[in-house]
mmCIF file of C-alpha atoms and ligand atoms in Angstrom:
data_model
loop_
_atom_site.group_PDB
_atom_site.id
_atom_site.type_symbol
_atom_site.label_atom_id
_atom_site.label_comp_id
_atom_site.label_asym_id
_atom_site.label_seq_id
_atom_site.Cartn_x
_atom_site.Cartn_y
_atom_site.Cartn_z
ATOM 1 C CA MET A 240 12.894 -127.565 11.245
ATOM 2 C CA THR A 241 14.940 -127.844 14.431
ATOM 3 C CA ILE A 242 15.864 -124.529 15.973
ATOM 4 C CA PRO A 243 18.381 -124.697 18.835
ATOM 5 C CA ILE A 244 17.168 -123.532 22.236
ATOM 6 C CA PHE A 245 19.576 -121.378 24.255
ATOM 7 C CA GLN A 246 19.436 -121.293 28.049
ATOM 8 C CA LEU A 247 18.662 -118.003 29.842
ATOM 9 C CA ASN A 248 19.736 -117.188 33.418
ATOM 10 C CA SER A 249 16.035 -117.354 34.389
ATOM 11 C CA GLY A 250 16.158 -121.101 33.711
ATOM 12 C CA ARG A 251 13.972 -120.648 30.620
ATOM 13 C CA GLY A 252 14.879 -121.561 27.063
ATOM 14 C CA ILE A 253 14.822 -119.184 24.089
ATOM 15 C CA PRO A 254 14.649 -120.286 20.423
ATOM 16 C CA ALA A 255 17.903 -119.144 18.797
ATOM 17 C CA LEU A 256 16.101 -117.863 15.709
ATOM 18 C CA GLY A 257 12.977 -115.719 15.550
ATOM 19 C CA LEU A 258 11.111 -113.154 13.475
ATOM 20 C CA GLY A 259 11.899 -109.445 13.857
ATOM 21 C CA THR A 260 8.956 -107.089 13.439
ATOM 22 C CA TYR A 261 10.404 -103.568 13.280
ATOM 23 C CA LYS A 262 8.520 -101.823 10.445
ATOM 24 C CA LEU A 263 6.265 -104.845 10.058
ATOM 25 C CA ASP A 264 2.973 -103.004 10.279
ATOM 26 C CA GLY A 265 -0.239 -102.317 8.414
ATOM 27 C CA PRO A 266 -2.378 -105.064 6.926
ATOM 28 C CA VAL A 267 0.555 -107.424 6.253
ATOM 29 C CA ALA A 268 1.701 -107.620 9.871
ATOM 30 C CA ALA A 269 -0.745 -110.144 11.355
ATOM 31 C CA PRO A 270 -0.735 -112.498 8.317
ATOM 32 C CA THR A 271 3.084 -112.410 8.242
ATOM 33 C CA VAL A 272 3.325 -113.389 11.912
ATOM 34 C CA ALA A 273 0.754 -116.156 11.355
ATOM 35 C CA GLU A 274 2.588 -117.422 8.267
ATOM 36 C CA ALA A 275 5.932 -117.408 10.120
ATOM 37 C CA LEU A 276 4.464 -119.476 12.944
ATOM 38 C CA ARG A 277 2.911 -121.923 10.482
ATOM 39 C CA LEU A 278 6.336 -122.289 8.817
ATOM 40 C CA GLY A 279 7.895 -123.190 12.166
ATOM 41 C CA TYR A 280 9.054 -119.924 13.752
ATOM 42 C CA ARG A 281 8.547 -120.066 17.513
ATOM 43 C CA HIS A 282 9.939 -116.684 18.546
ATOM 44 C CA ILE A 283 8.626 -113.189 17.727
ATOM 45 C CA ASP A 284 10.422 -109.955 18.661
ATOM 46 C CA THR A 285 8.293 -106.814 18.966
ATOM 47 C CA ALA A 286 8.308 -103.566 20.983
ATOM 48 C CA ALA A 287 5.764 -101.020 22.160
ATOM 49 C CA ILE A 288 7.337 -98.398 19.887
ATOM 50 C CA TYR A 289 6.841 -100.588 16.775
ATOM 51 C CA GLY A 290 3.092 -100.016 17.105
ATOM 52 C CA ASN A 291 2.324 -103.590 16.038
ATOM 53 C CA GLU A 292 1.730 -105.476 19.294
ATOM 54 C CA VAL A 293 -1.978 -105.801 18.418
ATOM 55 C CA GLN A 294 -1.095 -107.365 15.048
ATOM 56 C CA VAL A 295 1.497 -109.684 16.614
ATOM 57 C CA GLY A 296 -1.186 -110.966 18.994
ATOM 58 C CA GLN A 297 -3.646 -111.381 16.138
ATOM 59 C CA GLY A 298 -1.071 -113.275 14.088
ATOM 60 C CA LEU A 299 -0.366 -115.582 17.006
ATOM 61 C CA ARG A 300 -4.055 -116.393 17.419
ATOM 62 C CA GLN A 301 -4.606 -116.786 13.640
ATOM 63 C CA SER A 302 -1.693 -119.216 13.364
ATOM 64 C CA GLY A 303 -3.343 -121.884 15.482
ATOM 65 C CA VAL A 304 -0.020 -122.450 17.276
ATOM 66 C CA ALA A 305 -0.435 -122.766 21.042
ATOM 67 C CA ARG A 306 0.552 -119.706 23.083
ATOM 68 C CA GLU A 307 2.902 -121.707 25.288
ATOM 69 C CA ASP A 308 4.841 -122.941 22.263
ATOM 70 C CA VAL A 309 5.830 -119.407 21.178
ATOM 71 C CA PHE A 310 8.416 -117.104 22.731
ATOM 72 C CA ILE A 311 7.218 -113.476 22.648
ATOM 73 C CA THR A 312 9.442 -110.502 23.455
ATOM 74 C CA THR A 313 8.343 -106.895 23.819
ATOM 75 C CA LYS A 314 10.109 -103.762 25.078
ATOM 76 C CA LEU A 315 9.609 -100.750 27.329
ATOM 77 C CA TRP A 316 9.939 -97.445 25.475
ATOM 78 C CA ASN A 317 12.257 -94.624 26.570
ATOM 79 C CA ASP A 318 9.760 -92.189 28.069
ATOM 80 C CA HIS A 319 8.334 -94.802 30.443
ATOM 81 C CA HIS A 320 11.305 -95.570 32.694
ATOM 82 C CA GLN A 321 9.723 -94.111 35.814
ATOM 83 C CA ARG A 322 8.123 -96.911 37.874
ATOM 84 C CA ASP A 323 4.428 -96.019 37.548
ATOM 85 C CA ARG A 324 4.780 -95.320 33.866
ATOM 86 C CA ALA A 325 6.704 -98.552 33.296
ATOM 87 C CA LEU A 326 4.035 -100.606 35.068
ATOM 88 C CA ARG A 327 1.333 -98.931 33.005
ATOM 89 C CA ALA A 328 3.306 -99.386 29.755
ATOM 90 C CA PHE A 329 3.747 -103.076 30.542
ATOM 91 C CA ASP A 330 0.009 -103.502 31.176
ATOM 92 C CA GLN A 331 -0.694 -101.748 27.874
ATOM 93 C CA SER A 332 1.693 -104.051 26.008
ATOM 94 C CA LEU A 333 0.050 -107.155 27.483
ATOM 95 C CA ALA A 334 -3.399 -105.797 26.605
ATOM 96 C CA ALA A 335 -2.327 -104.947 23.041
ATOM 97 C CA LEU A 336 -0.814 -108.399 22.565
ATOM 98 C CA GLY A 337 -3.859 -110.008 24.159
ATOM 99 C CA LEU A 338 -1.617 -112.040 26.473
ATOM 100 C CA ASP A 339 -1.376 -112.542 30.202
ATOM 101 C CA TYR A 340 2.413 -112.892 30.128
ATOM 102 C CA VAL A 341 5.366 -112.270 27.827
ATOM 103 C CA ASP A 342 8.379 -114.529 27.641
ATOM 104 C CA LEU A 343 10.844 -111.655 27.687
ATOM 105 C CA TYR A 344 10.493 -107.977 28.572
ATOM 106 C CA LEU A 345 13.340 -105.584 27.739
ATOM 107 C CA ILE A 346 14.355 -102.021 28.513
ATOM 108 C CA HIS A 347 14.577 -100.827 24.893
ATOM 109 C CA TRP A 348 17.336 -98.200 25.382
ATOM 110 C CA PRO A 349 19.290 -97.226 28.505
ATOM 111 C CA VAL A 350 18.810 -93.421 28.156
ATOM 112 C CA PRO A 351 21.495 -92.670 30.816
ATOM 113 C CA ALA A 352 20.660 -88.953 30.660
ATOM 114 C CA ASP A 353 17.227 -89.437 32.245
ATOM 115 C CA GLY A 354 18.760 -90.990 35.380
ATOM 116 C CA LEU A 355 15.986 -93.612 35.478
ATOM 117 C CA MET A 356 17.780 -96.667 34.119
ATOM 118 C CA VAL A 357 18.060 -98.366 37.514
ATOM 119 C CA GLU A 358 14.462 -97.469 38.405
ATOM 120 C CA ALA A 359 13.304 -99.022 35.133
ATOM 121 C CA TRP A 360 15.347 -102.157 35.848
ATOM 122 C CA ARG A 361 13.932 -102.433 39.384
ATOM 123 C CA THR A 362 10.452 -102.221 37.869
ATOM 124 C CA LEU A 363 11.223 -105.009 35.409
ATOM 125 C CA ILE A 364 12.407 -107.127 38.357
ATOM 126 C CA GLU A 365 9.072 -106.413 40.040
ATOM 127 C CA ILE A 366 7.226 -107.456 36.867
ATOM 128 C CA ALA A 367 9.269 -110.670 36.639
ATOM 129 C CA ASP A 368 8.477 -111.407 40.291
ATOM 130 C CA SER A 369 4.769 -111.104 39.442
ATOM 131 C CA GLY A 370 5.199 -113.861 36.831
ATOM 132 C CA ARG A 371 3.947 -111.719 33.979
ATOM 133 C CA ALA A 372 7.367 -111.606 32.273
ATOM 134 C CA LYS A 373 9.082 -114.991 32.377
ATOM 135 C CA SER A 374 12.488 -113.409 31.744
ATOM 136 C CA ILE A 375 13.736 -109.812 31.726
ATOM 137 C CA GLY A 376 16.609 -108.145 29.970
ATOM 138 C CA VAL A 377 17.951 -105.012 28.345
ATOM 139 C CA SER A 378 18.741 -103.655 24.900
ATOM 140 C CA ASN A 379 21.415 -101.321 23.586
ATOM 141 C CA PHE A 380 23.217 -101.350 26.950
ATOM 142 C CA SER A 381 26.943 -100.567 27.095
ATOM 143 C CA ALA A 382 29.335 -102.231 29.561
ATOM 144 C CA GLU A 383 28.817 -99.235 31.890
ATOM 145 C CA ASP A 384 25.030 -99.462 31.668
ATOM 146 C CA LEU A 385 25.140 -103.182 32.471
ATOM 147 C CA ALA A 386 27.387 -102.532 35.465
ATOM 148 C CA ALA A 387 25.032 -99.820 36.722
ATOM 149 C CA VAL A 388 21.920 -102.025 36.826
ATOM 150 C CA ILE A 389 23.735 -105.118 38.105
ATOM 151 C CA ASP A 390 25.584 -103.220 40.849
ATOM 152 C CA ALA A 391 22.374 -101.566 42.023
ATOM 153 C CA THR A 392 20.184 -104.679 42.118
ATOM 154 C CA GLY A 393 22.369 -107.799 41.937
ATOM 155 C CA VAL A 394 20.066 -109.019 39.166
ATOM 156 C CA VAL A 395 21.786 -109.825 35.873
ATOM 157 C CA PRO A 396 19.747 -109.218 32.691
ATOM 158 C CA ALA A 397 18.935 -112.450 30.845
ATOM 159 C CA VAL A 398 19.860 -110.840 27.514
ATOM 160 C CA ASN A 399 21.307 -107.710 26.004
ATOM 161 C CA GLN A 400 19.834 -107.060 22.556
ATOM 162 C CA ILE A 401 22.375 -105.105 20.528
ATOM 163 C CA GLU A 402 23.113 -104.200 16.921
ATOM 164 C CA LEU A 403 25.247 -107.084 15.687
ATOM 165 C CA HIS A 404 26.012 -108.379 12.186
ATOM 166 C CA PRO A 405 29.077 -109.331 10.127
ATOM 167 C CA LEU A 406 30.154 -105.711 9.670
ATOM 168 C CA ARG A 407 29.581 -104.854 13.359
ATOM 169 C CA GLN A 408 30.577 -107.785 15.532
ATOM 170 C CA GLN A 409 30.582 -106.243 19.046
ATOM 171 C CA ARG A 410 33.495 -108.418 20.178
ATOM 172 C CA ASP A 411 34.146 -106.632 23.498
ATOM 173 C CA LEU A 412 30.529 -106.597 24.615
ATOM 174 C CA ARG A 413 30.118 -110.272 23.668
ATOM 175 C CA ALA A 414 33.114 -111.190 25.822
ATOM 176 C CA LEU A 415 31.559 -109.328 28.755
ATOM 177 C CA HIS A 416 28.199 -111.041 28.189
ATOM 178 C CA ALA A 417 29.963 -114.413 28.295
ATOM 179 C CA GLU A 418 31.544 -113.518 31.653
ATOM 180 C CA LEU A 419 28.207 -112.367 33.076
ATOM 181 C CA GLY A 420 26.085 -115.191 31.650
ATOM 182 C CA VAL A 421 24.051 -112.734 29.546
ATOM 183 C CA VAL A 422 22.751 -114.114 26.234
ATOM 184 C CA THR A 423 23.573 -111.859 23.277
ATOM 185 C CA GLN A 424 20.716 -111.035 20.927
ATOM 186 C CA ALA A 425 21.567 -109.574 17.511
ATOM 187 C CA TRP A 426 19.329 -106.880 16.148
ATOM 188 C CA GLY A 427 19.764 -106.001 12.486
ATOM 189 C CA PRO A 428 21.455 -109.409 12.024
ATOM 190 C CA LEU A 429 21.579 -109.012 8.237
ATOM 191 C CA GLY A 430 22.853 -105.441 8.516
ATOM 192 C CA ARG A 431 19.401 -104.495 7.207
ATOM 193 C CA GLY A 432 20.309 -106.394 4.030
ATOM 194 C CA ALA A 433 23.593 -104.565 3.387
ATOM 195 C CA ASP A 434 25.907 -107.225 4.865
ATOM 196 C CA LEU A 435 24.527 -109.768 2.398
ATOM 197 C CA ARG A 436 26.598 -108.023 -0.292
ATOM 198 C CA ASP A 437 29.871 -108.364 1.642
ATOM 199 C CA GLY A 438 32.542 -110.248 -0.348
ATOM 200 C CA VAL A 439 33.510 -112.645 2.472
ATOM 201 C CA VAL A 440 29.865 -113.420 3.317
ATOM 202 C CA ARG A 441 29.188 -114.171 -0.345
ATOM 203 C CA ALA A 442 32.283 -116.354 -0.696
ATOM 204 C CA VAL A 443 31.461 -118.439 2.411
ATOM 205 C CA ALA A 444 27.835 -118.741 1.229
ATOM 206 C CA ARG A 445 28.963 -119.945 -2.195
ATOM 207 C CA ASP A 446 31.248 -122.576 -0.642
ATOM 208 C CA ALA A 447 28.448 -123.742 1.701
ATOM 209 C CA GLY A 448 25.881 -123.843 -1.101
ATOM 210 C CA LYS A 449 23.596 -121.588 0.948
ATOM 211 C CA THR A 450 22.292 -118.042 0.551
ATOM 212 C CA PRO A 451 24.137 -115.123 2.194
ATOM 213 C CA ALA A 452 21.239 -114.660 4.658
ATOM 214 C CA GLN A 453 21.309 -118.341 5.686
ATOM 215 C CA THR A 454 25.089 -118.169 6.069
ATOM 216 C CA VAL A 455 24.983 -115.110 8.344
ATOM 217 C CA LEU A 456 22.153 -116.525 10.477
ATOM 218 C CA ARG A 457 23.889 -119.905 10.807
ATOM 219 C CA TRP A 458 27.117 -118.128 11.815
ATOM 220 C CA LEU A 459 25.297 -116.184 14.553
ATOM 221 C CA VAL A 460 23.524 -119.240 15.937
ATOM 222 C CA GLN A 461 26.780 -121.250 15.950
ATOM 223 C CA LEU A 462 28.320 -118.394 17.983
ATOM 224 C CA GLY A 463 25.517 -118.763 20.534
ATOM 225 C CA ILE A 464 23.848 -115.502 19.479
ATOM 226 C CA VAL A 465 20.056 -115.173 19.122
ATOM 227 C CA ALA A 466 18.901 -113.603 15.825
ATOM 228 C CA PHE A 467 15.505 -112.468 14.530
ATOM 229 C CA PRO A 468 15.737 -111.225 10.932
ATOM 230 C CA LYS A 469 12.792 -109.250 9.651
ATOM 231 C CA THR A 470 11.020 -109.929 6.385
ATOM 232 C CA ALA A 471 7.428 -109.867 5.179
ATOM 233 C CA ARG A 472 8.154 -111.978 2.081
ATOM 234 C CA PRO A 473 7.002 -115.606 2.410
ATOM 235 C CA GLU A 474 9.948 -117.001 0.434
ATOM 236 C CA ARG A 475 12.406 -115.141 2.665
ATOM 237 C CA LEU A 476 10.603 -116.249 5.830
ATOM 238 C CA ALA A 477 11.210 -119.830 4.716
ATOM 239 C CA GLU A 478 14.777 -119.107 3.575
ATOM 240 C CA ASN A 479 15.774 -117.483 6.867
ATOM 241 C CA LEU A 480 14.429 -120.405 8.872
ATOM 242 C CA ALA A 481 16.206 -123.093 6.823
ATOM 243 C CA ILE A 482 19.548 -123.063 8.602
ATOM 244 C CA ASP A 483 19.470 -126.413 10.374
ATOM 245 C CA ASP A 484 20.600 -128.636 7.497
ATOM 246 C CA PHE A 485 24.215 -127.455 7.300
ATOM 247 C CA GLU A 486 27.076 -126.478 9.565
ATOM 248 C CA LEU A 487 29.879 -123.971 9.009
ATOM 249 C CA GLY A 488 33.280 -125.495 9.650
ATOM 250 C CA PRO A 489 35.977 -123.820 11.782
ATOM 251 C CA ARG A 490 37.657 -122.267 8.739
ATOM 252 C CA ASP A 491 34.428 -120.659 7.480
ATOM 253 C CA MET A 492 33.571 -119.467 10.999
ATOM 254 C CA GLU A 493 37.034 -117.898 11.212
ATOM 255 C CA ARG A 494 36.628 -116.153 7.835
ATOM 256 C CA LEU A 495 33.367 -114.587 9.023
ATOM 257 C CA ASN A 496 34.747 -113.762 12.495
ATOM 258 C CA ALA A 497 37.623 -111.878 10.843
ATOM 259 C CA ILE A 498 35.459 -109.444 8.839
ATOM 260 C CA PRO A 499 36.510 -105.965 9.969
ATOM 261 C CA ASP A 500 33.867 -103.590 11.293
ATOM 262 C CA ALA A 501 32.528 -101.142 8.735
ATOM 263 C CA VAL A 502 33.749 -97.587 9.173
ATOM 264 C CA ARG A 503 30.912 -95.669 10.775
HETATM 265 P P1 NAD B 116 17.542 -107.028 9.534
HETATM 266 O O1 NAD B 116 19.024 -107.116 9.584
HETATM 267 O O2 NAD B 116 16.736 -108.157 10.018
HETATM 268 O O3 NAD B 116 17.208 -106.699 8.039
HETATM 269 C C1 NAD B 116 15.909 -106.741 7.542
HETATM 270 C C2 NAD B 116 15.964 -106.474 6.036
HETATM 271 O O4 NAD B 116 16.833 -107.432 5.416
HETATM 272 C C3 NAD B 116 14.615 -106.713 5.378
HETATM 273 O O5 NAD B 116 13.844 -105.539 5.399
HETATM 274 C C4 NAD B 116 15.003 -107.123 3.978
HETATM 275 O O6 NAD B 116 15.234 -105.976 3.204
HETATM 276 C C5 NAD B 116 16.295 -107.836 4.172
HETATM 277 N N1 NAD B 116 16.166 -109.316 4.174
HETATM 278 C C6 NAD B 116 15.565 -110.118 5.116
HETATM 279 N N2 NAD B 116 15.692 -111.411 4.786
HETATM 280 C C7 NAD B 116 16.384 -111.451 3.616
HETATM 281 C C8 NAD B 116 16.840 -112.482 2.765
HETATM 282 N N3 NAD B 116 16.625 -113.758 3.055
HETATM 283 N N4 NAD B 116 17.515 -112.146 1.652
HETATM 284 C C9 NAD B 116 17.760 -110.857 1.349
HETATM 285 N N5 NAD B 116 17.372 -109.816 2.103
HETATM 286 C C10 NAD B 116 16.679 -110.108 3.237
HETATM 287 O O7 NAD B 116 17.124 -105.647 10.242
HETATM 288 P P2 NAD B 116 16.063 -105.224 11.337
HETATM 289 O O8 NAD B 116 14.678 -105.536 10.930
HETATM 290 O O9 NAD B 116 16.367 -103.807 11.638
HETATM 291 O O10 NAD B 116 16.449 -106.095 12.613
HETATM 292 C C11 NAD B 116 15.786 -107.288 12.970
HETATM 293 C C12 NAD B 116 14.912 -107.098 14.173
HETATM 294 O O11 NAD B 116 15.668 -106.656 15.301
HETATM 295 C C13 NAD B 116 13.864 -105.995 14.010
HETATM 296 O O12 NAD B 116 12.832 -106.352 13.133
HETATM 297 C C14 NAD B 116 13.467 -105.790 15.429
HETATM 298 O O13 NAD B 116 12.610 -106.838 15.870
HETATM 299 C C15 NAD B 116 14.825 -105.869 16.126
HETATM 300 N N6 NAD B 116 15.458 -104.532 16.316
HETATM 301 C C16 NAD B 116 15.703 -104.115 17.590
HETATM 302 C C17 NAD B 116 16.299 -102.872 17.815
HETATM 303 C C18 NAD B 116 16.582 -102.443 19.220
HETATM 304 O O14 NAD B 116 16.907 -101.272 19.435
HETATM 305 N N7 NAD B 116 16.468 -103.304 20.198
HETATM 306 C C19 NAD B 116 16.641 -102.043 16.744
HETATM 307 C C20 NAD B 116 16.390 -102.493 15.454
HETATM 308 C C21 NAD B 116 15.802 -103.729 15.253
#
């Protein structure tokens, strides 16, 4: 399995495909992470609020895959944007994961109302300077939020992790990311399963001889977008990773690009 590596503005590489872990908890969490790594996943996305950092760390150790071969992301939760709290939350995440660094640390949500977005970003810069987060970024940031942290610090987030899937393509924000050199990460890349029933997705998948999930993930990776679908089912873990043996042609890419956003 060859997963493309995308370049971050930190100079580090990030595997274009990973495993999402939202709602991956309880006794299945650690074995699922271990199984994913044994299958060839090299990128795990978690967050303090998911309550599964301990299990992600256990899964990593159970897998036998070397720490330095896996890209681990975690996120700062909303009530910890103040500097001291953010530093403490980061220490707690590292301790829960059982790691001495993460590959990527994100501000989970901007929470503009708390007035602490820039303070949180400055603290992430401090953490990156300490070497304990190899790259830093944000999640769920609007164009205005991005401008606020960049204008205040001059430091551009390596990624912005946003909801992105065939029925919500985030075209404007992606164009801005491209201008800024921010890598787009898609959360909910399968539309939580719903987009796999879309008529265009199914038609392109049929033509490609692939499943709807493989088609959507291949489309995202060909667009230069990082995706980490979540599943606890072994057969789906394998399915979602098997996207390197086909390529969508320009016409199929265009069909998927043209899917209108769902009415929200
Ligand atoms: P997703 O789009 O990955 O959908 C997951 C669901 O899709 C699964 O529960 C399953 O029902 C279905 N599925 C998975 N593989 C399938 C397959 N091969 N065939 C058919 N159905 C399949 O949604 P998600 O889990 O919400 O998003 C992925 C990850 O993004 C999360 O696990 C988490 O790591 C991250 N995330 C981040 C934020 C954020 O605010 N930054 C928010 C939500 C999720």
